[in-house]
Amino acid sequence: MVALPYLLPYLPELTLLVATFVVFLLDVAGEHRRTTLGGVSAFFLIVAFVEVLADLGTWPFHALSTLPASWNGTAQGPILFTSLGIVFQGIFLAIAALVAIASLSEAEDPDGTPTFYALLLLASLGMLLVAISGDLILLLLAVEVTGISTYVLVGYTRKDRRALEAAMKFYIIGAFSTTISFFGASLVFGAYGTTSLLAFSQVPSDPSLALVGFAMIAVGLGFKVTLVPFHMWAVDVYDGAPAVVSAYLSAGSKKMGLFALFAIFVGAVRVFDTAGNGYALAIMMGGLAIATMTVGNVLALQQQTMKRMLAYSSISQAGYMLIGLAVNTTPSLSAATLQMVANVLMKGGAFVAVAAAAAIGVGPLITDWKGLGHRRPILSASFAIMLLSMAGIPLTLGFVGKFYLFFSAILAGGLFAILAIVGLLNSAISVFYYARILKHIYMPEETGSPDAHGGTRSLASSTLGSSTSPTDPQPSVAISEFRAMGYARMGVIVACAVLLIALGIYPTPIVTALNAAAHQFVALH
Amino acid sequence: MYDLSILLLIAFAGAAITFFAGAKARWVALVTSVGTLAMSMWFLGTFLNGNPLDYRFVESYHWLTFATTNGGSLAVNYTVGIDGISLPFLFLSAILSVATVIYHWEERKDAAGFFGLVALTNAGLLGVFVSLDVLLFFVFWEIVLIPMFFLIGHWGGPRRHYASLKFFVYTHVASVVMLVSLLAVVFLGQWPSLDFVNLANNSQGVANLDAANILPATQVVLFGALFFGFGVKLPMVPFHTWLPDAHVEAPTGGSVLLAGMLLKMGGYGLIRLAFPLLPAGHVGLEPVVLVIAFASIVWGAFLSLSQRDMKRLVAYSSINHMGIVLLAIALWTQLSVTAAVLLMFAHGLVSGLLFMLSGSVHHTFGTRDIPSISGMNSRTPALTTILMIGSLASLGLPALVSFPAEFSALLATWEALGWWIILPLLALVITAAFYLWMIQRMAFGPPRGVPDTAHDLPTHELLAMVLLVSLIVLYGILPFLIVTYIPHTAIFVGCHYGGPGVCPTSP
């Protein structure tokens, strides 16, 4: 008989499992409305999120986390609880909850709705398992649980041909990458004689075999994380999928892949630094990071549609985060995780904002957003904050994350400083395309006739006299904006923007928690 | 106790309220900027009591802790304080934002947004000049970019989109380079926190901020990077090309803040960080810095001479003036640094005035093309008078604020470099030539290009200009009113950080 206290650490997972069944049961009972299904999903996701916060001891119910204290950092069979893993559980649940709430504003779709929420919960369950895996096989299986759920999630509408095409592409690439990962895992098992993740910080009996295996696992997970050159599928899928699903893929399942990389490689990268193998894995990770940042950014420069731009910028963000693994120190892992927290808010929020804009008839092109700053001030301001955060402009969480990341790379010194410099150059390039979007939103070509302050005085006053201030506080405008684009959706967007700023100004609690978690993680592996 | 925090709070809260104040935005912006002005005047009044070597009004609160590789940590603090170098800039920033708000009193195009952005620029600038922590400094440094990007891009001239993007990308790249080299200084110098309050508040220096930890060769590299980061902002030849574009397209208020304050950030950064932090670096790169300074002086002057557009002329003359500032900083003696700060203060007032003038000329005559306007004085006597005062101030006429500044800068150049002084002197002659030539063409002669409907300055524009003119005259006649404050800084002490006046730094 299992004693109840031993189940407590699994409370978030159990909660999601229950939630999945509840959604399936409601479907069987003939309940297809978004408000019910989405509300139930969001409720359970938030409950699980609170449980995770409790596990972290950052919530009043600290007592809960003291129960399995002896488990923290100790492998229990294939399960390994680490503070960093719990932090990632929080990240996964946050993005899932965000998507669940935002999707309440999507159109009713009796066939698709139950599938959507059930799969969302199932995919999140897989992510939670990834975060507590202490064993390579369990980890890859959990990745697959999420993977299969998300393949279907992309095409859940079943009517949209582009979404179906995207789902098909995603599925084929996903299956392919899984195969590579598992092949790599078998080689790693051959080299180490065990699949425990903690063993990878030892010198393997056959280093070159292990290296090949690790490389294959990195390739397989690289597809999930959209590392260049394994990124080809990502843009088409993000572009074709419904925007909320894109938000989930970009901000959620990509982070899962990164955590899987962390869990497998943090020990291994260090071992291969010291075991006379040069810097094989660090160089591989660094090279992937450089390629991913650069290609993602350069291609993002040329995009004409908003979703594709966000997709490429999401690829480049993955490159920044991989710097954390290449540098492989406490500050770098802490920084990469901080950057992921920022990504949940800015990438998740931005894709939801695209969905919101589509709901009021804004086309897919970047130029379709022209002048939106005047017509939809709240949506535009929130979106602008997200873009500034992606560009790494201060007072946003994106800045703190990027700063800390480059800081950690420079701190590590030597060749790692190159990563920081390439990252900074990329960051400078990226400013160009983010600023260009801001320009379209707030500085449309048509309204400002060339004589903004030119012409004679009489002319100037006659042409400009008619325009009114866009920032006049007219509550009716705000309410109508929320109504037009959906209260839930707008609520999520505004909350993301506010959090980006608030945490950008005062990131102290998060950074402190992440530093401790990363420290434990590095010490453990 | 909380003086500087209150100043920042007024500035940022005022800016935030302005955005949402609708039709009353201009009043909120005015109250905000007058509030910051009152605070900075209060600082001027109470500043001189205290140890000349200490930062005043220092506040420090823990903000963030970053982990470092060996299990240690590096604190980032909210640390603010002012000394004699930063105080004139605080005052200048507040004055210029008051003048800008008054000048644009009748702004119609998205007025709330405009005044909000002006107030936000002011807030960011105040933040830059009071920060004593690397990260805080950078945060404010970047905050200034955003409102200026929108000011140029939305309220600017025909090519405003190009100009705003170019401005943003150029200066952002520069600030990123600056940040990296500052971090490298922090790590290599093994600072315990990112604060630089301890950098020079102690005549013996503080051991843990000692640049001696950093090899001279490394210092040269880092100094080069910092110099690039700050120099683009200054701007220096050959990285000056963003400036004419940004200025010509910016709305008048944007130009005033751009020339008056944003350029000063570069000079301030050089004085506050680049030179004191890396003594071996600036000694090593002294020839490069001097060559660039001379090039900026001469190149800026010659380019001004060939401009037809009045605003472009003023913009290029800024390059020339900032070249003299760079020269004065590069000499790094007590006299020259004092002169550099005074020059920047003077240039802030004078270029602000000149950009307002070119805006008003554009309003009144529908063009800023110098050759197509003539005989202004018959129709618009007030505008013409102020134009003459502004031009004379810019060319360094005695009794106007630029004179003591340029004179002391030249004196320092003579002391340090001897006959090389001919180069800046030659440039001064050219400056005088192009301003006098401009006045001659525009103000006098038969009226041409002056529409009959043209009327003289409206009250609010006149008021803003009179404010600046009176300060230009006041500080021209009584320069000690601002010069008194400048030596109240530990940068001037000892040789430890290559403090000016003691160590031989001239080539």
JSON list of C-alpha atoms in Angstrom, two decimals, chain B residues 39 73 127 210 231 267 295 359 442:
[
{"chain": "B", "resi": 39, "resn": "MET", "atom": "CA", "xyz": [14.44, 69.73, -7.49]},
{"chain": "B", "resi": 73, "resn": "SER", "atom": "CA", "xyz": [27.69, 36.35, -6.18]},
{"chain": "B", "resi": 127, "resn": "GLY", "atom": "CA", "xyz": [18.35, 58.55, -14.36]},
{"chain": "B", "resi": 210, "resn": "ASP", "atom": "CA", "xyz": [41.64, 48.97, -8.73]},
{"chain": "B", "resi": 231, "resn": "GLY", "atom": "CA", "xyz": [31.79, 58.03, -28.88]},
{"chain": "B", "resi": 267, "resn": "GLY", "atom": "CA", "xyz": [30.68, 62.84, -22.99]},
{"chain": "B", "resi": 295, "resn": "ALA", "atom": "CA", "xyz": [38.94, 65.06, -37.19]},
{"chain": "B", "resi": 359, "resn": "GLY", "atom": "CA", "xyz": [11.98, 74.92, -36.14]},
{"chain": "B", "resi": 442, "resn": "MET", "atom": "CA", "xyz": [18.90, 85.13, -43.91]}
]
